[in-house]
Amino acid sequence: MALQPLQRPYDRCGGHARPRGYRNGLVVKARSSMETSRWPCCRCKGFASVAVEASRWPHDRSPRRPPDGWVAHQVTDIWAKSSPDRGDPVWAFWPMGGAWICTHLWEHYRFSMDKVFLQQTAFPLMKECASFLLDWLIKGRGRYLETNPSTSPEHSFIAPDGKTASVSYSSTMDIAIIKEVFLAVVSSAEILGNSDSEFIQQIVKSLSQLPPTRIARDGTIMEWASGCLVKLLSSGFSNSIISSTMVFLILQAQDFEDPDVHHRHVSHLFGLFPGHTITIEQTPELCKAASNSLYKRGSHKLNTDRITNNLILNLHMAKPDRTDLWGVNWARSDRQDWASHMPIDQNFASPITVSRDSFAVSGDAGPGWSTTWKMALQARLRNSEHAYKLMKQLIVLVDPDHEADYEGGFYSNLFTAHPPFQIDANFGLPAAIAEMLVQSTDQDLYLLPALPQNKWPTGYVRGLKARGGMIVNICWKEGELHETWFWIKNQNSIRQLHYEGRVMTVTLYRGKIYRLNKHLKCLKTYPLGEETIM
């Protein structure tokens, strides 16, 4: 996807970012909204303005010694605003917006393998962002580098004195994003042949000094950790008499109380998705804790089987010989003209019915962007049924003429309701569905990792991109992989294919299409370009 240097990013309502003061000071949210909108599309077109605007971002400096590099907080605009927004720091202060954006630049390279883009665009921006992060980190009272001040976006905690607070040390999201950026910079330097530089060595050293992701007493991922230690030390503990073991125990034993366990944000799970530092293969304990965190957020209260009298959605999976993957048919009992504009196909399987009232009372009820994020998280955890339930919870009809307090759902034109319209979930949903069908690393390809077998027993998908420059087509029948086709355009590589516990190592040559069966046995190869794919 070619970059367009003069293109402005889109705001969360679907329009271009405008100057502050126009349309009530509309800006781009660089915390979740901007990034979620780029999850499904190789990520970079909306960030073309970053290269132009990053040169302005350094002019806004923190109150302490001006750091190197550039920073963006939770909102920005066409003037590259990078200072904290006005208001409560629980939502206004968050200097990780630019860092999150940089993870998308790295992901674009991983999917496209465009080395020119990496060298000329991505690496310079990521390097300058990492420079800011290095200066932003401070030496903590233990052996770790910390961020301070730090927030977990829009979420508060109960401090040891019983008061509600939001600012502490090293929120889990801060550290997770910094790890992703540092790892991306180190990997990019290795690819570009300058990993021996002093700057890269400093990044490597700092990586080893970042706090680990911690598990709380209730088995969930800690959202705030180091702030507890600060409070304890400031309450009379002497750092010199506390061993590293005792510090660890104190952090484990003193979780901040969460006043809103069903909060819409899942920031502390960034390392699972969209990040990659929490994986089933490498960190199963943290994955279990992440699952517990989602349960605590309200996933156990899901109830999408009740039927209302006035709002019904029918979702159907297409048969594999059709040209489309799936179709949607809306129906409303007291206003059938809504449905008259939507195609009804009798060749679809039995309908799946969901209701608005069950969505409104569910613990997972909330904005569409939150639902799609949780959906992707459940897919990464291989929780196919729960990911599917979340999708059902999102795809419900919202009557624009009816005042309501709930958030999320679709209008009849398939725009996502917030209310009003908010684009995040429209783009986040296909990304979450893609995670259910294909997941990848630079060396591994996971086929149908979170397929809801009973709900989508038969179907196919074409043209999904995987990391390492792969393109994948998949066909499944009766809930199982039937055949898969994939190819690579950039360079020969060795990959591990994963399906239902089976692992196959294959050598891929550019310019060839590989057709495999459900046992991951190669049936045939074709020259790339032949019209022989599905």
PDB file of C-alpha atoms in Angstrom, residues 13-216:
ATOM      1  CA  CYS A  13     -16.327   9.539  12.913  1.00  0.00           C
ATOM      2  CA  GLY A  14     -15.057   8.668   9.448  1.00  0.00           C
ATOM      3  CA  GLY A  15     -13.942  12.108   8.243  1.00  0.00           C
ATOM      4  CA  HIS A  16     -10.534  13.693   7.908  1.00  0.00           C
ATOM      5  CA  ALA A  17      -8.927  15.208  10.983  1.00  0.00           C
ATOM      6  CA  ARG A  18      -9.735  18.889  11.125  1.00  0.00           C
ATOM      7  CA  PRO A  19      -8.203  21.901  12.854  1.00  0.00           C
ATOM      8  CA  ARG A  20      -9.083  22.250  16.521  1.00  0.00           C
ATOM      9  CA  GLY A  21     -11.982  24.620  16.937  1.00  0.00           C
ATOM     10  CA  TYR A  22     -13.767  23.262  13.875  1.00  0.00           C
ATOM     11  CA  ARG A  23     -16.705  20.991  14.597  1.00  0.00           C
ATOM     12  CA  ASN A  24     -16.223  21.217  18.359  1.00  0.00           C
ATOM     13  CA  GLY A  25     -12.463  20.762  18.241  1.00  0.00           C
ATOM     14  CA  LEU A  26     -12.500  17.445  16.403  1.00  0.00           C
ATOM     15  CA  VAL A  27      -9.163  15.653  16.539  1.00  0.00           C
ATOM     16  CA  VAL A  28      -7.706  12.250  15.824  1.00  0.00           C
ATOM     17  CA  LYS A  29      -7.504   9.927  18.804  1.00  0.00           C
ATOM     18  CA  ALA A  30      -4.083   8.297  18.813  1.00  0.00           C
ATOM     19  CA  ARG A  31      -5.204   5.972  21.576  1.00  0.00           C
ATOM     20  CA  SER A  32      -7.105   2.978  20.156  1.00  0.00           C
ATOM     21  CA  SER A  33      -9.343   4.806  17.640  1.00  0.00           C
ATOM     22  CA  MET A  34      -6.682   5.624  15.063  1.00  0.00           C
ATOM     23  CA  GLU A  35      -4.948   2.275  15.511  1.00  0.00           C
ATOM     24  CA  THR A  36      -8.059   0.082  15.578  1.00  0.00           C
ATOM     25  CA  SER A  37      -9.129   1.591  12.267  1.00  0.00           C
ATOM     26  CA  ARG A  38      -5.889   0.304  10.691  1.00  0.00           C
ATOM     27  CA  TRP A  39      -5.869  -3.229  12.121  1.00  0.00           C
ATOM     28  CA  PRO A  40      -7.311  -4.945   9.024  1.00  0.00           C
ATOM     29  CA  CYS A  41      -5.572  -3.165   6.150  1.00  0.00           C
ATOM     30  CA  CYS A  42      -1.825  -3.553   6.354  1.00  0.00           C
ATOM     31  CA  ARG A  43      -1.889  -0.531   8.545  1.00  0.00           C
ATOM     32  CA  CYS A  44       0.000   2.290   6.914  1.00  0.00           C
ATOM     33  CA  LYS A  45      -2.176   4.409   4.649  1.00  0.00           C
ATOM     34  CA  GLY A  46      -3.725   6.295   7.535  1.00  0.00           C
ATOM     35  CA  PHE A  47      -0.296   6.952   9.021  1.00  0.00           C
ATOM     36  CA  ALA A  48       1.166   8.603   5.937  1.00  0.00           C
ATOM     37  CA  SER A  49       0.930  11.912   7.753  1.00  0.00           C
ATOM     38  CA  VAL A  50       3.203  10.619  10.515  1.00  0.00           C
ATOM     39  CA  ALA A  51       6.319  11.112   8.402  1.00  0.00           C
ATOM     40  CA  VAL A  52       5.299  14.684   7.642  1.00  0.00           C
ATOM     41  CA  GLU A  53       4.134  15.602  11.137  1.00  0.00           C
ATOM     42  CA  ALA A  54       6.744  13.828  13.266  1.00  0.00           C
ATOM     43  CA  SER A  55       9.160  16.651  12.528  1.00  0.00           C
ATOM     44  CA  ARG A  56       6.777  18.975  14.394  1.00  0.00           C
ATOM     45  CA  TRP A  57       6.053  16.662  17.310  1.00  0.00           C
ATOM     46  CA  PRO A  58       9.426  17.221  19.047  1.00  0.00           C
ATOM     47  CA  HIS A  59       8.586  20.890  19.600  1.00  0.00           C
ATOM     48  CA  ASP A  60       6.165  19.974  22.393  1.00  0.00           C
ATOM     49  CA  ARG A  61       8.336  18.855  25.280  1.00  0.00           C
ATOM     50  CA  SER A  62       7.657  17.400  28.662  1.00  0.00           C
ATOM     51  CA  PRO A  63       7.981  19.637  31.754  1.00  0.00           C
ATOM     52  CA  ARG A  64      11.269  18.002  32.670  1.00  0.00           C
ATOM     53  CA  ARG A  65      14.461  18.007  30.561  1.00  0.00           C
ATOM     54  CA  PRO A  66      13.467  17.976  26.891  1.00  0.00           C
ATOM     55  CA  PRO A  67      13.852  14.409  25.614  1.00  0.00           C
ATOM     56  CA  ASP A  68      15.072  13.324  22.222  1.00  0.00           C
ATOM     57  CA  GLY A  69      12.796  11.991  19.511  1.00  0.00           C
ATOM     58  CA  TRP A  70       9.097  12.667  19.085  1.00  0.00           C
ATOM     59  CA  VAL A  71       5.926  12.011  21.058  1.00  0.00           C
ATOM     60  CA  ALA A  72       2.181  11.962  20.491  1.00  0.00           C
ATOM     61  CA  HIS A  73      -0.340  11.822  23.308  1.00  0.00           C
ATOM     62  CA  GLN A  74      -3.890  10.491  23.142  1.00  0.00           C
ATOM     63  CA  VAL A  75      -5.072  13.044  20.559  1.00  0.00           C
ATOM     64  CA  THR A  76      -3.422  14.876  17.696  1.00  0.00           C
ATOM     65  CA  ASP A  77      -4.515  17.039  14.775  1.00  0.00           C
ATOM     66  CA  ILE A  78      -3.221  18.438  11.485  1.00  0.00           C
ATOM     67  CA  TRP A  79      -0.830  20.682  13.443  1.00  0.00           C
ATOM     68  CA  ALA A  80       0.677  17.601  15.074  1.00  0.00           C
ATOM     69  CA  LYS A  81      -0.432  18.452  18.588  1.00  0.00           C
ATOM     70  CA  SER A  82       1.703  16.408  20.956  1.00  0.00           C
ATOM     71  CA  SER A  83       1.115  17.983  24.349  1.00  0.00           C
ATOM     72  CA  PRO A  84      -1.348  16.343  26.743  1.00  0.00           C
ATOM     73  CA  ASP A  85      -4.969  17.244  26.136  1.00  0.00           C
ATOM     74  CA  ARG A  86      -6.831  19.449  28.588  1.00  0.00           C
ATOM     75  CA  GLY A  87      -8.759  17.715  31.328  1.00  0.00           C
ATOM     76  CA  ASP A  88      -8.479  14.869  33.789  1.00  0.00           C
ATOM     77  CA  PRO A  89      -5.204  12.939  33.350  1.00  0.00           C
ATOM     78  CA  VAL A  90      -7.168   9.671  33.449  1.00  0.00           C
ATOM     79  CA  TRP A  91      -7.891  10.315  29.782  1.00  0.00           C
ATOM     80  CA  ALA A  92      -5.916  13.444  28.836  1.00  0.00           C
ATOM     81  CA  PHE A  93      -2.400  12.286  29.725  1.00  0.00           C
ATOM     82  CA  TRP A  94      -0.963   9.375  27.773  1.00  0.00           C
ATOM     83  CA  PRO A  95       2.380   9.851  25.958  1.00  0.00           C
ATOM     84  CA  MET A  96       2.271   6.436  24.262  1.00  0.00           C
ATOM     85  CA  GLY A  97       0.146   7.399  21.247  1.00  0.00           C
ATOM     86  CA  GLY A  98       3.108   7.822  18.922  1.00  0.00           C
ATOM     87  CA  ALA A  99       4.667   4.599  20.175  1.00  0.00           C
ATOM     88  CA  TRP A 100       1.508   2.617  19.408  1.00  0.00           C
ATOM     89  CA  ILE A 101       1.452   4.144  15.923  1.00  0.00           C
ATOM     90  CA  CYS A 102       5.034   2.962  15.396  1.00  0.00           C
ATOM     91  CA  THR A 103       4.052  -0.643  16.058  1.00  0.00           C
ATOM     92  CA  HIS A 104       1.835  -0.388  12.976  1.00  0.00           C
ATOM     93  CA  LEU A 105       4.764   0.743  10.862  1.00  0.00           C
ATOM     94  CA  TRP A 106       6.665  -2.378  11.921  1.00  0.00           C
ATOM     95  CA  GLU A 107       3.633  -4.581  11.290  1.00  0.00           C
ATOM     96  CA  HIS A 108       3.325  -3.142   7.794  1.00  0.00           C
ATOM     97  CA  TYR A 109       6.848  -4.303   7.053  1.00  0.00           C
ATOM     98  CA  ARG A 110       6.192  -7.754   8.543  1.00  0.00           C
ATOM     99  CA  PHE A 111       3.193  -8.246   6.275  1.00  0.00           C
ATOM    100  CA  SER A 112       4.638  -6.654   3.140  1.00  0.00           C
ATOM    101  CA  MET A 113       8.381  -7.375   3.535  1.00  0.00           C
ATOM    102  CA  ASP A 114       8.964  -4.016   1.852  1.00  0.00           C
ATOM    103  CA  LYS A 115      12.570  -3.300   2.789  1.00  0.00           C
ATOM    104  CA  VAL A 116      12.577   0.092   1.076  1.00  0.00           C
ATOM    105  CA  PHE A 117       9.640   1.157   3.233  1.00  0.00           C
ATOM    106  CA  LEU A 118      11.416  -0.150   6.322  1.00  0.00           C
ATOM    107  CA  GLN A 119      14.639   1.696   5.569  1.00  0.00           C
ATOM    108  CA  GLN A 120      13.272   4.994   4.314  1.00  0.00           C
ATOM    109  CA  THR A 121      10.074   5.430   6.335  1.00  0.00           C
ATOM    110  CA  ALA A 122       9.481   3.037   9.208  1.00  0.00           C
ATOM    111  CA  PHE A 123      12.900   2.725  10.809  1.00  0.00           C
ATOM    112  CA  PRO A 124      13.667   6.467  11.048  1.00  0.00           C
ATOM    113  CA  LEU A 125      10.290   7.097  12.703  1.00  0.00           C
ATOM    114  CA  MET A 126      10.573   4.125  15.051  1.00  0.00           C
ATOM    115  CA  LYS A 127      14.130   5.056  15.980  1.00  0.00           C
ATOM    116  CA  GLU A 128      13.167   8.619  16.905  1.00  0.00           C
ATOM    117  CA  CYS A 129      10.191   7.345  18.870  1.00  0.00           C
ATOM    118  CA  ALA A 130      12.480   4.916  20.709  1.00  0.00           C
ATOM    119  CA  SER A 131      14.783   7.849  21.491  1.00  0.00           C
ATOM    120  CA  PHE A 132      11.910   9.575  23.244  1.00  0.00           C
ATOM    121  CA  LEU A 133      11.006   6.393  25.126  1.00  0.00           C
ATOM    122  CA  LEU A 134      14.599   5.944  26.305  1.00  0.00           C
ATOM    123  CA  ASP A 135      14.562   9.452  27.729  1.00  0.00           C
ATOM    124  CA  TRP A 136      11.085   9.006  29.179  1.00  0.00           C
ATOM    125  CA  LEU A 137      12.088   5.928  31.173  1.00  0.00           C
ATOM    126  CA  ILE A 138      13.555   6.566  34.617  1.00  0.00           C
ATOM    127  CA  LYS A 139      15.451   4.361  37.011  1.00  0.00           C
ATOM    128  CA  GLY A 140      12.992   2.943  39.522  1.00  0.00           C
ATOM    129  CA  ARG A 141      13.631   2.092  43.126  1.00  0.00           C
ATOM    130  CA  GLY A 142      14.227  -1.510  42.172  1.00  0.00           C
ATOM    131  CA  ARG A 143      16.268  -2.763  39.253  1.00  0.00           C
ATOM    132  CA  TYR A 144      13.700  -1.818  36.611  1.00  0.00           C
ATOM    133  CA  LEU A 145      13.257   1.146  34.321  1.00  0.00           C
ATOM    134  CA  GLU A 146       9.878   2.782  34.859  1.00  0.00           C
ATOM    135  CA  THR A 147       7.504   5.233  33.217  1.00  0.00           C
ATOM    136  CA  ASN A 148       6.422   8.013  35.529  1.00  0.00           C
ATOM    137  CA  PRO A 149       3.855   9.503  35.490  1.00  0.00           C
ATOM    138  CA  SER A 150       1.798   6.719  33.955  1.00  0.00           C
ATOM    139  CA  THR A 151      -1.877   5.976  33.336  1.00  0.00           C
ATOM    140  CA  SER A 152      -3.935   3.082  32.039  1.00  0.00           C
ATOM    141  CA  PRO A 153      -6.150   4.902  29.518  1.00  0.00           C
ATOM    142  CA  GLU A 154      -9.445   6.152  30.953  1.00  0.00           C
ATOM    143  CA  HIS A 155      -9.355   3.739  33.889  1.00  0.00           C
ATOM    144  CA  SER A 156      -8.946   4.588  37.570  1.00  0.00           C
ATOM    145  CA  PHE A 157      -7.966   2.604  40.653  1.00  0.00           C
ATOM    146  CA  ILE A 158      -8.443   2.825  44.394  1.00  0.00           C
ATOM    147  CA  ALA A 159      -5.233   4.041  46.033  1.00  0.00           C
ATOM    148  CA  PRO A 160      -4.108   2.661  49.416  1.00  0.00           C
ATOM    149  CA  ASP A 161      -5.617   5.735  51.115  1.00  0.00           C
ATOM    150  CA  GLY A 162      -9.046   4.772  49.762  1.00  0.00           C
ATOM    151  CA  LYS A 163      -9.270   7.585  47.224  1.00  0.00           C
ATOM    152  CA  THR A 164      -9.810   7.179  43.493  1.00  0.00           C
ATOM    153  CA  ALA A 165      -6.660   7.865  41.470  1.00  0.00           C
ATOM    154  CA  SER A 166      -5.385   7.284  37.952  1.00  0.00           C
ATOM    155  CA  VAL A 167      -1.683   8.238  37.886  1.00  0.00           C
ATOM    156  CA  SER A 168       1.013   5.839  39.038  1.00  0.00           C
ATOM    157  CA  TYR A 169       4.235   4.219  37.868  1.00  0.00           C
ATOM    158  CA  SER A 170       4.561   1.919  34.844  1.00  0.00           C
ATOM    159  CA  SER A 171       1.083   0.883  33.807  1.00  0.00           C
ATOM    160  CA  THR A 172       1.092  -2.499  32.112  1.00  0.00           C
ATOM    161  CA  MET A 173       0.080  -0.939  28.811  1.00  0.00           C
ATOM    162  CA  ASP A 174       2.972   1.544  28.899  1.00  0.00           C
ATOM    163  CA  ILE A 175       5.532  -1.207  29.322  1.00  0.00           C
ATOM    164  CA  ALA A 176       3.883  -3.505  26.765  1.00  0.00           C
ATOM    165  CA  ILE A 177       3.968  -0.819  24.067  1.00  0.00           C
ATOM    166  CA  ILE A 178       7.551   0.157  24.868  1.00  0.00           C
ATOM    167  CA  LYS A 179       8.609  -3.483  24.590  1.00  0.00           C
ATOM    168  CA  GLU A 180       6.952  -3.753  21.175  1.00  0.00           C
ATOM    169  CA  VAL A 181       8.685  -0.604  19.903  1.00  0.00           C
ATOM    170  CA  PHE A 182      12.093  -1.598  21.264  1.00  0.00           C
ATOM    171  CA  LEU A 183      11.806  -5.105  19.795  1.00  0.00           C
ATOM    172  CA  ALA A 184      10.762  -3.619  16.448  1.00  0.00           C
ATOM    173  CA  VAL A 185      13.724  -1.233  16.409  1.00  0.00           C
ATOM    174  CA  VAL A 186      16.196  -4.003  17.280  1.00  0.00           C
ATOM    175  CA  SER A 187      14.755  -6.348  14.634  1.00  0.00           C
ATOM    176  CA  SER A 188      14.740  -3.580  12.024  1.00  0.00           C
ATOM    177  CA  ALA A 189      18.364  -2.754  12.758  1.00  0.00           C
ATOM    178  CA  GLU A 190      19.316  -6.401  12.267  1.00  0.00           C
ATOM    179  CA  ILE A 191      17.524  -6.486   8.914  1.00  0.00           C
ATOM    180  CA  LEU A 192      19.161  -3.242   7.794  1.00  0.00           C
ATOM    181  CA  GLY A 193      22.614  -4.289   8.988  1.00  0.00           C
ATOM    182  CA  ASN A 194      23.290  -1.720  11.703  1.00  0.00           C
ATOM    183  CA  SER A 195      22.568  -3.670  14.865  1.00  0.00           C
ATOM    184  CA  ASP A 196      26.026  -2.928  16.266  1.00  0.00           C
ATOM    185  CA  SER A 197      25.387   0.777  16.756  1.00  0.00           C
ATOM    186  CA  GLU A 198      25.609   2.260  20.236  1.00  0.00           C
ATOM    187  CA  PHE A 199      21.968   3.309  20.088  1.00  0.00           C
ATOM    188  CA  ILE A 200      20.766  -0.237  19.365  1.00  0.00           C
ATOM    189  CA  GLN A 201      22.911  -1.621  22.147  1.00  0.00           C
ATOM    190  CA  GLN A 202      21.291   0.871  24.508  1.00  0.00           C
ATOM    191  CA  ILE A 203      17.863  -0.329  23.373  1.00  0.00           C
ATOM    192  CA  VAL A 204      18.846  -3.955  23.999  1.00  0.00           C
ATOM    193  CA  LYS A 205      20.094  -3.093  27.480  1.00  0.00           C
ATOM    194  CA  SER A 206      16.932  -1.158  28.300  1.00  0.00           C
ATOM    195  CA  LEU A 207      14.753  -4.033  27.093  1.00  0.00           C
ATOM    196  CA  SER A 208      16.272  -6.285  29.728  1.00  0.00           C
ATOM    197  CA  GLN A 209      15.484  -3.697  32.414  1.00  0.00           C
ATOM    198  CA  LEU A 210      11.774  -3.248  31.686  1.00  0.00           C
ATOM    199  CA  PRO A 211       9.382  -4.635  34.310  1.00  0.00           C
ATOM    200  CA  PRO A 212       7.793  -8.008  33.542  1.00  0.00           C
ATOM    201  CA  THR A 213       4.068  -8.448  33.083  1.00  0.00           C
ATOM    202  CA  ARG A 214       2.774  -9.380  36.521  1.00  0.00           C
ATOM    203  CA  ILE A 215      -0.089 -11.594  37.665  1.00  0.00           C
ATOM    204  CA  ALA A 216      -2.338 -10.301  40.436  1.00  0.00           C
TER     205      ALA A 216
END
